[in-house]
Structure formats: C-alpha cells, structure tokens
Coordinates of N, CA and C and ligand atoms in Angstrom, one line a residue:
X1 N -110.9 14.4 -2.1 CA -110.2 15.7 -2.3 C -109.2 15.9 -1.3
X2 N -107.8 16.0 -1.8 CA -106.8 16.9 -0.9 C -106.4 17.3 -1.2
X3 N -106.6 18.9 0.0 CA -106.1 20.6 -0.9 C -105.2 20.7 0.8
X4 N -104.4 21.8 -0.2 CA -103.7 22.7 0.8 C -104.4 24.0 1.3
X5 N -104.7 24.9 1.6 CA -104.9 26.8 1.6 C -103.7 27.2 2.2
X6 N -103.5 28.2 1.3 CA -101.7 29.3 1.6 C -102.9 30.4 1.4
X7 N -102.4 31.1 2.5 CA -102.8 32.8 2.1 C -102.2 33.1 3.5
X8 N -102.5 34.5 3.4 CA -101.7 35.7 4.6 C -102.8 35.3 5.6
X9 N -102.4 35.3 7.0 CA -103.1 35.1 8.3 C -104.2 36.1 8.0
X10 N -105.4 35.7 8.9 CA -106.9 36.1 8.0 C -107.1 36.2 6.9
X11 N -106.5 35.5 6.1 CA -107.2 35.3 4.6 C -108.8 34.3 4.6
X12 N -108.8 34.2 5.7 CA -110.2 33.2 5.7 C -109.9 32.2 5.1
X13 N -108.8 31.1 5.5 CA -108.2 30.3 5.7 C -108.7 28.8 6.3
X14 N -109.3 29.2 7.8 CA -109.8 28.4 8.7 C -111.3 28.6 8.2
X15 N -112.3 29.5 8.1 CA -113.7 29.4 7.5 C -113.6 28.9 6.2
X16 N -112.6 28.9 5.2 CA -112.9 28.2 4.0 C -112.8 26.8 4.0
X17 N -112.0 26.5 5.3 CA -111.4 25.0 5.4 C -112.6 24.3 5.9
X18 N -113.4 25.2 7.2 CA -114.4 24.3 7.8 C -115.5 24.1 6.9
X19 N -115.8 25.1 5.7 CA -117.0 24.9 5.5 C -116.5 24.1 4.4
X20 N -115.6 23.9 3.8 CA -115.3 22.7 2.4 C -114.9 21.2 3.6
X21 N -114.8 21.2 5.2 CA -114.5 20.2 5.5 C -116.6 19.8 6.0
X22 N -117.5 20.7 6.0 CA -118.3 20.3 6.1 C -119.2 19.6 5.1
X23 N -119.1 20.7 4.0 CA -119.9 20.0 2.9 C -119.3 19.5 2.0
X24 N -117.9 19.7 1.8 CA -117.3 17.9 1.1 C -116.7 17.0 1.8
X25 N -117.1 17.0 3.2 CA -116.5 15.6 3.9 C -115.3 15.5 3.9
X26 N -114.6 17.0 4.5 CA -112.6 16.6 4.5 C -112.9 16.4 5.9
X27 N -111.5 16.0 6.4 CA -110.9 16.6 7.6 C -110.0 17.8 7.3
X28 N -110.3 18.4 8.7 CA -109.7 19.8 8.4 C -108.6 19.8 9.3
X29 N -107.5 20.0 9.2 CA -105.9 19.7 10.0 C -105.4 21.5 9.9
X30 N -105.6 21.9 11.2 CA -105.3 23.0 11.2 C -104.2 23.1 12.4
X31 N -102.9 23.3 12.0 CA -101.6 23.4 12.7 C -101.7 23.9 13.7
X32 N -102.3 25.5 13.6 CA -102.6 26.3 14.6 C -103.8 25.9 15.6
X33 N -104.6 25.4 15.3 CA -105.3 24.9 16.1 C -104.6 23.6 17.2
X34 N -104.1 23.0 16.2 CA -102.8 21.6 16.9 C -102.5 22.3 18.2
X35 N -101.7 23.4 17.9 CA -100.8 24.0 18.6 C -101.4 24.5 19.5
X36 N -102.4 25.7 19.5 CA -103.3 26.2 20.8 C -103.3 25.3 21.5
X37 N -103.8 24.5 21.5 CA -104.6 22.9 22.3 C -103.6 22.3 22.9
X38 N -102.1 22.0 22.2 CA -101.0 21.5 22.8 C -100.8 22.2 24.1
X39 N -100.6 23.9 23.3 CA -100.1 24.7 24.5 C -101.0 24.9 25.6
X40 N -102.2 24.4 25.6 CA -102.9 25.1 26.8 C -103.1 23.8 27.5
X41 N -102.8 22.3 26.8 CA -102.2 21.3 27.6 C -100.9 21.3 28.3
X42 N -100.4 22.0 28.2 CA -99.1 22.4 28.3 C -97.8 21.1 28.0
X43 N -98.6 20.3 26.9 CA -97.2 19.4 27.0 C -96.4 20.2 25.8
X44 N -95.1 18.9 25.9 CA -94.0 19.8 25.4 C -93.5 20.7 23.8
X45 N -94.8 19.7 22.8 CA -94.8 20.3 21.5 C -95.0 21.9 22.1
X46 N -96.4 21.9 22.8 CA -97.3 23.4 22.8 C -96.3 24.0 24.1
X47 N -96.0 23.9 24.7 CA -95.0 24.5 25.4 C -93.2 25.2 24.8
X48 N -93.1 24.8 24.0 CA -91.9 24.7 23.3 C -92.5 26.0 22.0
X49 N -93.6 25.5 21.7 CA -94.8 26.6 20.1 C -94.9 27.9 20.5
X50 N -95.1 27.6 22.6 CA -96.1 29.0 23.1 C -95.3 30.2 22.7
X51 N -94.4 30.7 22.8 CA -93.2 32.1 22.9 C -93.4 32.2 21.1
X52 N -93.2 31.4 20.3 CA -92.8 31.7 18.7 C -94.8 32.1 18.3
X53 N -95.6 31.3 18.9 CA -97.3 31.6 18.7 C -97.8 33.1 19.2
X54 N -96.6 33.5 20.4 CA -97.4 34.5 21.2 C -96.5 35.8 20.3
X55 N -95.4 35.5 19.5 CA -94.5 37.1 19.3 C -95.0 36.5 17.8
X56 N -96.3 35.7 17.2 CA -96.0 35.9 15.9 C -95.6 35.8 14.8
X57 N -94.5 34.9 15.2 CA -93.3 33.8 14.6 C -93.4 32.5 14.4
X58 N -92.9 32.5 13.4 CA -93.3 30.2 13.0 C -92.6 29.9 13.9
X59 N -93.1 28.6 14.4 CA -93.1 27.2 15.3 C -91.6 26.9 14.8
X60 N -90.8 26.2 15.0 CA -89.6 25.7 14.4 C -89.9 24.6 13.3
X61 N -89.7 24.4 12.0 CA -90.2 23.3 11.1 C -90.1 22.2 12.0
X62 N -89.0 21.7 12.5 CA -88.7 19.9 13.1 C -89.9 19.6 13.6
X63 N -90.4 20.6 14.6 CA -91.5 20.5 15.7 C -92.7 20.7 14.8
X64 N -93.4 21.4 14.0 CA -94.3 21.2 13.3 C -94.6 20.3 12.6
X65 N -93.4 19.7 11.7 CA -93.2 18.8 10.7 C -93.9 17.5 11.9
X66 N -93.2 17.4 13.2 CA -93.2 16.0 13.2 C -94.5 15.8 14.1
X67 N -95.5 16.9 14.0 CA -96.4 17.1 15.0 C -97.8 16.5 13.7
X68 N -97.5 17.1 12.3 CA -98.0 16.8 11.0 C -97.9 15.5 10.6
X69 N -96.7 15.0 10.9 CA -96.6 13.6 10.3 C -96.9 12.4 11.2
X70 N -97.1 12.9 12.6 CA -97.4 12.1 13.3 C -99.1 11.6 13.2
X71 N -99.6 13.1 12.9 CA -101.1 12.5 12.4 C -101.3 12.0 11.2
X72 N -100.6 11.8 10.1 CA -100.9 10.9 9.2 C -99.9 9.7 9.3
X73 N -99.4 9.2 10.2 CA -99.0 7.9 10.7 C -99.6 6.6 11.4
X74 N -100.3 7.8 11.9 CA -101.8 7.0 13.1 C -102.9 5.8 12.1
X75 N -103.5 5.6 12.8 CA -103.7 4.1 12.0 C -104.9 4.8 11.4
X76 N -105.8 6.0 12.2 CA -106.9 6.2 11.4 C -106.4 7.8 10.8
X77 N -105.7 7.9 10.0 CA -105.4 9.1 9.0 C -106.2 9.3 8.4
X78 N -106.1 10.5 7.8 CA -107.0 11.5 6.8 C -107.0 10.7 5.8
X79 N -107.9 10.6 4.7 CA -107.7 10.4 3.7 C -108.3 11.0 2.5
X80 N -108.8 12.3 3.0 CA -109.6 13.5 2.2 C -109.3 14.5 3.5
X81 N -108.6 15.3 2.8 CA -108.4 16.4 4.2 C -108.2 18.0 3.6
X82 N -108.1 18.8 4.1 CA -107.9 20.5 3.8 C -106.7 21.0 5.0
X83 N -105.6 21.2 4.4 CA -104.5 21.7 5.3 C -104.8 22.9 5.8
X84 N -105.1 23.6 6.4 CA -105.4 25.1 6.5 C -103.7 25.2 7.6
X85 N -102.8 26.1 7.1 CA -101.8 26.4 7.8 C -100.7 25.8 8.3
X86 N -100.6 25.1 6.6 CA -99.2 23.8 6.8 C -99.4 22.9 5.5
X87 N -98.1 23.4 4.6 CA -97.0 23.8 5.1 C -97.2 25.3 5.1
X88 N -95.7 25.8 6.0 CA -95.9 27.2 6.0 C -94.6 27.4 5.3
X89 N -93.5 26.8 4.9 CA -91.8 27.1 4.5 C -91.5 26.2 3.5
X90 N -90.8 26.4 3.0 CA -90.1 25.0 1.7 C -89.6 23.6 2.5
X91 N -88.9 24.0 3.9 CA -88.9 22.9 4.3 C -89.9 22.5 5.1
X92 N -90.8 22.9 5.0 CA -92.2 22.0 5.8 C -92.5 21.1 4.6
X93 N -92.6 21.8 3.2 CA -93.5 21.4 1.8 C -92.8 20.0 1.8
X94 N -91.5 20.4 1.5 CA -90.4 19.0 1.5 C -91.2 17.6 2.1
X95 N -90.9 18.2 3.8 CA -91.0 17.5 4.4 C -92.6 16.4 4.1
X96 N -93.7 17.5 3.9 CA -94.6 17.2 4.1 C -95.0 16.0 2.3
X97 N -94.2 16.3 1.3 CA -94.3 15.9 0.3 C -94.1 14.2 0.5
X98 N -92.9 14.4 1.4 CA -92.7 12.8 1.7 C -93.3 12.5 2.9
X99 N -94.2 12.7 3.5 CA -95.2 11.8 4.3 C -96.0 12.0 3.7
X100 N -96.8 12.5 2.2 CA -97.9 12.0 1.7 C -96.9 10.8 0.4
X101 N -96.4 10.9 0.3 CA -95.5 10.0 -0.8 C -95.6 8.7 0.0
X102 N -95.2 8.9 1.1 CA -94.9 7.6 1.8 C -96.4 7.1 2.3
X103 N -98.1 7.7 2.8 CA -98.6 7.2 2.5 C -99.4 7.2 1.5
X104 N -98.9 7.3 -0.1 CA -99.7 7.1 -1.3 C -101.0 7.8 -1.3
X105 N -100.2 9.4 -1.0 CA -101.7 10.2 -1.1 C -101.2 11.4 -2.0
X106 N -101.6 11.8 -3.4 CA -101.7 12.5 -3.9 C -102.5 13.7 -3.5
X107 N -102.0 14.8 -3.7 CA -102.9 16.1 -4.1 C -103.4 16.7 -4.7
X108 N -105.1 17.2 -4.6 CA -105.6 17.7 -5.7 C -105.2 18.9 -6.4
X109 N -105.2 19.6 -5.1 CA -104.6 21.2 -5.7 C -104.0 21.8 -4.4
X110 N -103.8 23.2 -4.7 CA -103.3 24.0 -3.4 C -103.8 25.6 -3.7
X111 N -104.5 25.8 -3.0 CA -105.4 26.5 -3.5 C -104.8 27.9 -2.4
X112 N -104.1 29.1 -3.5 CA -104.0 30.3 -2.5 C -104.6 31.5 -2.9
X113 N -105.1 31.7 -1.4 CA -106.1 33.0 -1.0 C -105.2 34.2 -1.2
X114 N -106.0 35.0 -1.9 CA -105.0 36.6 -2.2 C -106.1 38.0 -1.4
X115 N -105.5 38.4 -0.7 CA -106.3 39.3 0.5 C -105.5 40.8 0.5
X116 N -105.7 41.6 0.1 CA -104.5 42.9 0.3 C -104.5 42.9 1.7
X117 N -103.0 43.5 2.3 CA -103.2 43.8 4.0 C -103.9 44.4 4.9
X118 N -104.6 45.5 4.1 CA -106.2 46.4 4.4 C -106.8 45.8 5.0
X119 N -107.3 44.7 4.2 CA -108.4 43.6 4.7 C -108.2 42.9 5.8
X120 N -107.1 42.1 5.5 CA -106.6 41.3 6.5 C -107.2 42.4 7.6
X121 N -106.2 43.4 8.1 CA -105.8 44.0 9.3 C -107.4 44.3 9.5
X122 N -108.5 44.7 9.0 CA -110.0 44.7 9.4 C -110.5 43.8 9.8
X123 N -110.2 42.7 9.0 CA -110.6 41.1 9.9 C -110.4 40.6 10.8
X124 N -108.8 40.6 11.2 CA -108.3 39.9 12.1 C -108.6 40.6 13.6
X125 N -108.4 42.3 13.5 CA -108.6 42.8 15.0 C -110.3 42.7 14.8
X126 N -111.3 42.4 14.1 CA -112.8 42.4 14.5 C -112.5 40.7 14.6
X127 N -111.9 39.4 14.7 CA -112.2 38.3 15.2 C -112.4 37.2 16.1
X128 N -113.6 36.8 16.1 CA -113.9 36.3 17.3 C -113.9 34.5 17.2
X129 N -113.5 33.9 18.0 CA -113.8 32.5 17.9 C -114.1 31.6 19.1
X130 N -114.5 30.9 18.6 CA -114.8 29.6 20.2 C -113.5 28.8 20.9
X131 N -113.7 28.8 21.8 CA -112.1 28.2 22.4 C -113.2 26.3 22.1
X132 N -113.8 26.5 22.1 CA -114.7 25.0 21.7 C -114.7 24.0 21.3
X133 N -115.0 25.0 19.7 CA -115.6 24.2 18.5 C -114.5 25.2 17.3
X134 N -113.7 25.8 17.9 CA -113.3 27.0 16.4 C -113.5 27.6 15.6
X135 N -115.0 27.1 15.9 CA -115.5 28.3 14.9 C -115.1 30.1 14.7
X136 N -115.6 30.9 13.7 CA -114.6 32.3 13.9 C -115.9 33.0 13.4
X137 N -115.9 33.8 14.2 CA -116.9 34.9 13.7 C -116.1 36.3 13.5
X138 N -116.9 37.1 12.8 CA -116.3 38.5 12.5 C -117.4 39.8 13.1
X139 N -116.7 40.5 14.1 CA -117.7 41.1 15.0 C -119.0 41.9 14.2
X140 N -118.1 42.6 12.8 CA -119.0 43.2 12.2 C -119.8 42.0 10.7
X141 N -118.7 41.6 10.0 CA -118.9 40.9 8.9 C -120.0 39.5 9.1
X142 N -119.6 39.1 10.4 CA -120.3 37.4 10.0 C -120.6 37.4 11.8
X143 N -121.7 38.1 12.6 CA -121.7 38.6 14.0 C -122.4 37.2 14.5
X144 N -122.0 36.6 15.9 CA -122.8 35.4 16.1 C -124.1 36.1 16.2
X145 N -125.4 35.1 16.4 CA -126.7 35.2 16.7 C -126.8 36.0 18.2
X146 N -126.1 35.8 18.9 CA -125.5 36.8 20.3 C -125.0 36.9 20.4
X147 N -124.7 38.3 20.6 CA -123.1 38.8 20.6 C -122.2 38.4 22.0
X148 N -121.1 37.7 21.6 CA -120.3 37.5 22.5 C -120.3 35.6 22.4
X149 N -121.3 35.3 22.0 CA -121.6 33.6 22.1 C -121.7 32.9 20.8
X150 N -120.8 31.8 20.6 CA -120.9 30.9 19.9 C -122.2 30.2 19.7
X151 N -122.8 30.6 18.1 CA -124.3 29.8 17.8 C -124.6 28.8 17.7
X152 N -122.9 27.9 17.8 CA -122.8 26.4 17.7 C -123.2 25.8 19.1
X153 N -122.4 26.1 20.1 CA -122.5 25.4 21.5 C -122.7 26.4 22.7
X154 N -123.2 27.7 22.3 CA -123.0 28.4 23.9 C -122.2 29.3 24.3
X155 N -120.7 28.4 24.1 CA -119.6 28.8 24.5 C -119.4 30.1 24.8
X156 N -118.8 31.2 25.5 CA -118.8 32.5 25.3 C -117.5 32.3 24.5
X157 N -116.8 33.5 23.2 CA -116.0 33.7 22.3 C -115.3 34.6 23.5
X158 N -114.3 34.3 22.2 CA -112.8 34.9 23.1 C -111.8 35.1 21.4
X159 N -111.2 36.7 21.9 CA -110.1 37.0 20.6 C -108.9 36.1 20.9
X160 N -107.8 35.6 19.6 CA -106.2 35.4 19.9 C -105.7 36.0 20.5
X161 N -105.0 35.4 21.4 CA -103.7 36.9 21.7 C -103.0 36.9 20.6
X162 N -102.7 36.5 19.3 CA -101.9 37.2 18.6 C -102.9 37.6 17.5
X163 N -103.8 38.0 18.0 CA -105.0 38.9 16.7 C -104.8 40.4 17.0
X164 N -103.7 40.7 17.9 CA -103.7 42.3 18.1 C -102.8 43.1 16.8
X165 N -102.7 44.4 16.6 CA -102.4 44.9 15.5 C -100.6 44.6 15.4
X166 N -100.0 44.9 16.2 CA -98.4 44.7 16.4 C -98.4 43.3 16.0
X167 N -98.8 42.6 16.6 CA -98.9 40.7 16.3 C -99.1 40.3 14.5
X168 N -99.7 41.0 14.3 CA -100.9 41.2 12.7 C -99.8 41.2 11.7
X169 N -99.2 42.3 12.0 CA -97.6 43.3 11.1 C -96.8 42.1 11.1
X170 N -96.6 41.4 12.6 CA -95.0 40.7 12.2 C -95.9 39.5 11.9
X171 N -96.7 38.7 11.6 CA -97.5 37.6 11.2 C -97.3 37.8 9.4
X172 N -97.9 38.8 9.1 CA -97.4 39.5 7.9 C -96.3 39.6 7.5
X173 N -95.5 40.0 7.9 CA -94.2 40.1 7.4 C -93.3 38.8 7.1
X174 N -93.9 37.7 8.0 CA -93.5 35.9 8.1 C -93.6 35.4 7.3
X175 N -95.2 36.0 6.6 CA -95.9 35.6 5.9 C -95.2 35.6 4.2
X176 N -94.8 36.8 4.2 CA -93.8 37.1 3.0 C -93.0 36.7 3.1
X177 N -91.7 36.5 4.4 CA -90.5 36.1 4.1 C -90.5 34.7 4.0
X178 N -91.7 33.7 4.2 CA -91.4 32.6 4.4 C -92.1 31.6 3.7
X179 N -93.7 32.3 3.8 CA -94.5 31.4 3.1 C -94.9 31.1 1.6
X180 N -94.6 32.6 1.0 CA -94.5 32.9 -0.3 C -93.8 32.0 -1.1
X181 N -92.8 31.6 -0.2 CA -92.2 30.4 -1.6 C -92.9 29.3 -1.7
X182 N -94.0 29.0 -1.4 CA -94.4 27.9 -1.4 C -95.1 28.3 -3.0
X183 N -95.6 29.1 -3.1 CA -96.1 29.5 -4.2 C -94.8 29.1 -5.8
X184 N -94.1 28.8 -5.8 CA -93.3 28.4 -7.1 C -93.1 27.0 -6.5
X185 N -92.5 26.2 -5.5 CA -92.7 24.9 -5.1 C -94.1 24.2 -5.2
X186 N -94.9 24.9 -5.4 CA -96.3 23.9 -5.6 C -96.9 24.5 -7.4
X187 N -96.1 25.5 -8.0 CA -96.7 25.9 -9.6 C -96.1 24.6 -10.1
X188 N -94.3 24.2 -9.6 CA -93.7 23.4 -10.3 C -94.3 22.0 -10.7
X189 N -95.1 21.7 -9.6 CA -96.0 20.8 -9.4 C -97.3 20.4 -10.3
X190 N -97.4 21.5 -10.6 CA -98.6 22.0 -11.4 C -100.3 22.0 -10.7
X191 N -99.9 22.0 -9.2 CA -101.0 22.4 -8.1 C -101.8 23.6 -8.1
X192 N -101.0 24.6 -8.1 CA -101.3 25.8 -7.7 C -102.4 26.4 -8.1
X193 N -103.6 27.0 -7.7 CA -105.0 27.6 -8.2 C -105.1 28.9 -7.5
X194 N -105.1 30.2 -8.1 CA -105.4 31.1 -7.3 C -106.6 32.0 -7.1
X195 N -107.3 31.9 -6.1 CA -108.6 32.3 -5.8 C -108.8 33.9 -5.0
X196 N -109.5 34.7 -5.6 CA -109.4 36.1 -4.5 C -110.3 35.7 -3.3
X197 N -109.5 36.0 -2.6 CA -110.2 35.8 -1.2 C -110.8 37.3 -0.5
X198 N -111.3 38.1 -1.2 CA -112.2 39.3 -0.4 C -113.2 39.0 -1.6
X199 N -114.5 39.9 -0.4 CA -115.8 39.3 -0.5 C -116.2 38.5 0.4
X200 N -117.8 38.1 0.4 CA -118.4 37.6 1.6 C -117.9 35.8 1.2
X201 N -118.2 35.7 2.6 CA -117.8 33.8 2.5 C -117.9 33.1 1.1
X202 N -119.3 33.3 1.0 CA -120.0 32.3 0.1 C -119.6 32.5 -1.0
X203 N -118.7 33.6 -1.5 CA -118.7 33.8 -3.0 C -117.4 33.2 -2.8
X204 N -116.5 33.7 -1.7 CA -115.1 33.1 -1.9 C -115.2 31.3 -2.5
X205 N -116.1 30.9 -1.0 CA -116.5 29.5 -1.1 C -116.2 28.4 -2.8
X206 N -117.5 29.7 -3.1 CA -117.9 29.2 -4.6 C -116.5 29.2 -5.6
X207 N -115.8 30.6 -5.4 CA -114.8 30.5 -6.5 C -113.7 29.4 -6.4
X208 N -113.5 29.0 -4.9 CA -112.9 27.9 -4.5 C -113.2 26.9 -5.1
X209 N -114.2 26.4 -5.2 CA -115.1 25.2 -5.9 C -114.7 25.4 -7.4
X210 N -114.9 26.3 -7.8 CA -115.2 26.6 -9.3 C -113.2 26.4 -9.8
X211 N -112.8 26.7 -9.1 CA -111.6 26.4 -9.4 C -110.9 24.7 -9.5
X212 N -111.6 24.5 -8.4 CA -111.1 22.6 -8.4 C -112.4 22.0 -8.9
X213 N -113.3 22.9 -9.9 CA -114.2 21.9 -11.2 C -115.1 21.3 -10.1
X214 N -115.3 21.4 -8.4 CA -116.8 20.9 -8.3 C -118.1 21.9 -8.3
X215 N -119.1 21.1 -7.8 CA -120.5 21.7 -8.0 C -120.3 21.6 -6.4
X216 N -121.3 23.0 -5.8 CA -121.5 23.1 -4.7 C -122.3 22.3 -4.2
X217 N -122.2 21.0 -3.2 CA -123.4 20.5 -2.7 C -123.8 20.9 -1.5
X218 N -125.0 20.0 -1.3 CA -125.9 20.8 0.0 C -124.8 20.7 1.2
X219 N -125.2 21.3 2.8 CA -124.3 21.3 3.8 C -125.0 20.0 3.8
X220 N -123.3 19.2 4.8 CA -123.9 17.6 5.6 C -123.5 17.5 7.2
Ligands
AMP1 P1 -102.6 30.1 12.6 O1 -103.7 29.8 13.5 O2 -102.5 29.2 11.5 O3 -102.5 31.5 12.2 O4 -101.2 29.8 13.5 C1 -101.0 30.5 14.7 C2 -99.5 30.4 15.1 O5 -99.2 29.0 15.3 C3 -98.5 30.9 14.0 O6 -98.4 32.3 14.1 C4 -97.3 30.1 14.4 O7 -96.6 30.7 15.5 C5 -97.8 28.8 14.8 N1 -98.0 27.9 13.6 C6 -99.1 27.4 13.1 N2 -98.8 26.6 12.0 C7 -97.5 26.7 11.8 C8 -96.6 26.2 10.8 N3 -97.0 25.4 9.8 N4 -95.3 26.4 11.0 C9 -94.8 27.2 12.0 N5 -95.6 27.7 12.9 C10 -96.9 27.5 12.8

C-alpha cells in the first residue's frame, strides 16, 4: 500500500499514519517530523525550515521537494509507505509524481481527512507528543497513562511551538490557500478518497480502511 493523507493541521494526520504504518507495515514519512529533527540538528535543510515552521508557513517547495526525494533515492527506500504532510502545493505533487515515476512506484490512493476548524483548534492546543518516539497524545481525548509522560518510552511530552492558537489560524489559512489544490490534482488521477476525520481514532481508522477495501488486521 501507498497512500498519501491531505487534511488541515490536526486532522489526525500523524496518528492515522502511525497506526496504518503499524498494523499494515508502511513506513511513515512525515515531512514535519523530517524537519523538527533537521532543525534541532541544526544543519542547513532544518535551519533554513526553522523561521517558515516557527510563524506557520510552508518550508520553500525546492527544500522540501529535495529533502523527499532524497529519501526515496537512498538504496533502502520505502516501498509501502503513508505520506502524512507531503505533498503540501501543486508543485510539491508535480514534483513528487516524478520521483515516484522515476522509481516505478504507483499509488494506491490519497486519502483526505475532512475536520471543521472547531475541532482542529480543540485538538491541536490540548496536544501533546514525545520529542522521542512521536507519538501524540490529546490531553483530554487520548490522555497518556501519566500525565505528562509518554506510555511508550518514559520520555516526558512536550507541546509544538507552533500548536499555539495564532500559529493554528495562519497554519489554517496555508492550509486553504495552498494545500487544497491538491484535492483536484489527485481526483484527476482518480486517487482521491474522502474520509471524515472527527470522531474517536478507531472509527476514523476503520473508515480509512473501508475506503481503500481492506479488512482491519491485528496490531504488529
Ligand atoms: P506538520 O508537522 O506536518 O504540521 O509540519 C510542521 C511545519 O513544517 C509546517 O507548518 C511547515 O512549516 C513545515 N512543513 C512540513 N511539511 C511541509 C511541506 N510538505 N511543505 C512545506 N512545509 C512543510
């Protein structure tokens, strides 16, 4: 299986990606995650990301695009994977069309989360995650087993800096002016599957599934 997820920041995006990269065996390639990691290495991709990540604003395509294509160039590439957060613009899609063209990997679908802004804006300022392992918890919705600590490793959680409400608005607004076209570039295609994304995990999960025709198997 290789999907894309498009939805508005906190659409449950990254939890739908981990848990379909757990129990169908993808890898999960999450941009933003890329990017954190760069920038707090501080080389020059994530240093160059940090100012456009911190006011809320896409990365520059070149820089993203070639941060994407560099991981499926590598000798051990994805070959079942879940994009969560790329492409974000027509010219990422482009781009990214021809590095799966070029390595003979078709797509199953592209599956977009639909979240009113209500929601979003309740999820994202209650969100918690592991500087870790990534995982995301929801302080009230999905609370770790201790509060404050990752039930995976320990780790104590920590919010985004751009999970604050001003950050949220212009994330949103990017969202619209930029990412939405992706939605007629991937119908043309005949990809596109649209899933509601409010509601608890597991149902989202399932409609996910039920949309790209599998049966839910056990976690692995
Ligand atoms: P995310 O974790 O996907 O919400 O991404 C956090 C931030 O990283 C975004 O607000 C952007 O600044 C940057 N970013 C992540 N993915 C992309 C992308 N595909 N294009 C441009 N910027 C991105």
């Amino acid at each position: 299986m290789r999907l894309i997820l498009i939805g508005p920041p906190g659409s449950g995006k990254g939890t739908q990606a981990q848990l379909l990269c757990q129990r169908q065996n993808l890898v999960h390639i999450s941009t933003g995650d890329i990017l954190r990691e760069a920038a707090r290495l501080g080389t020059p991709a994530g240093l160059r990301a940090k100012p456009y990540m911190d006011s809320g604003k896409l990365a520059p395509d070149d820089l993203v695009n070639e941060v994407v294509a560099d991981r499926f160039r590598r000798e051990d590439r994805p070959d079942r994977f879940v994009m969560d957060g790329y492409p974000r613009t027509e010219a990422q899609a482009a781009s990214f069309d021809q590095v799966l063209r070029q390595q003979f990997l078709d797509l199953t679908a592209v599956v977009l989360l639909i979240v009113d802004d209500a929601a979003i804006i309740r999820r994202i300022i209650h969100r918690w995650s592991c500087p870790k392992c990534n995982r995301t918890y929801h302080s009230l919705d999905n609370p770790p087993k201790v509060s404050g600590i990752c039930d995976q490793d320990g780790t104590p959680l920590m919010q985004r800096a751009d999970d604050k409400e001003a950050t949220v608005l212009q994330r949103l607004k990017v969202y619209r002016e930029n990412t939405l076209e992706l939605v007629p570039h991937y119908h043309r295609q005949g990809l596109l599957r649209e899933v509601l994304g409010e509601g608890d995990i597991e149902s989202i999960y399932s409609r996910i599934l039920q949309v790209l025709s599998y049966q839910a198997g056990p976690r692995c």
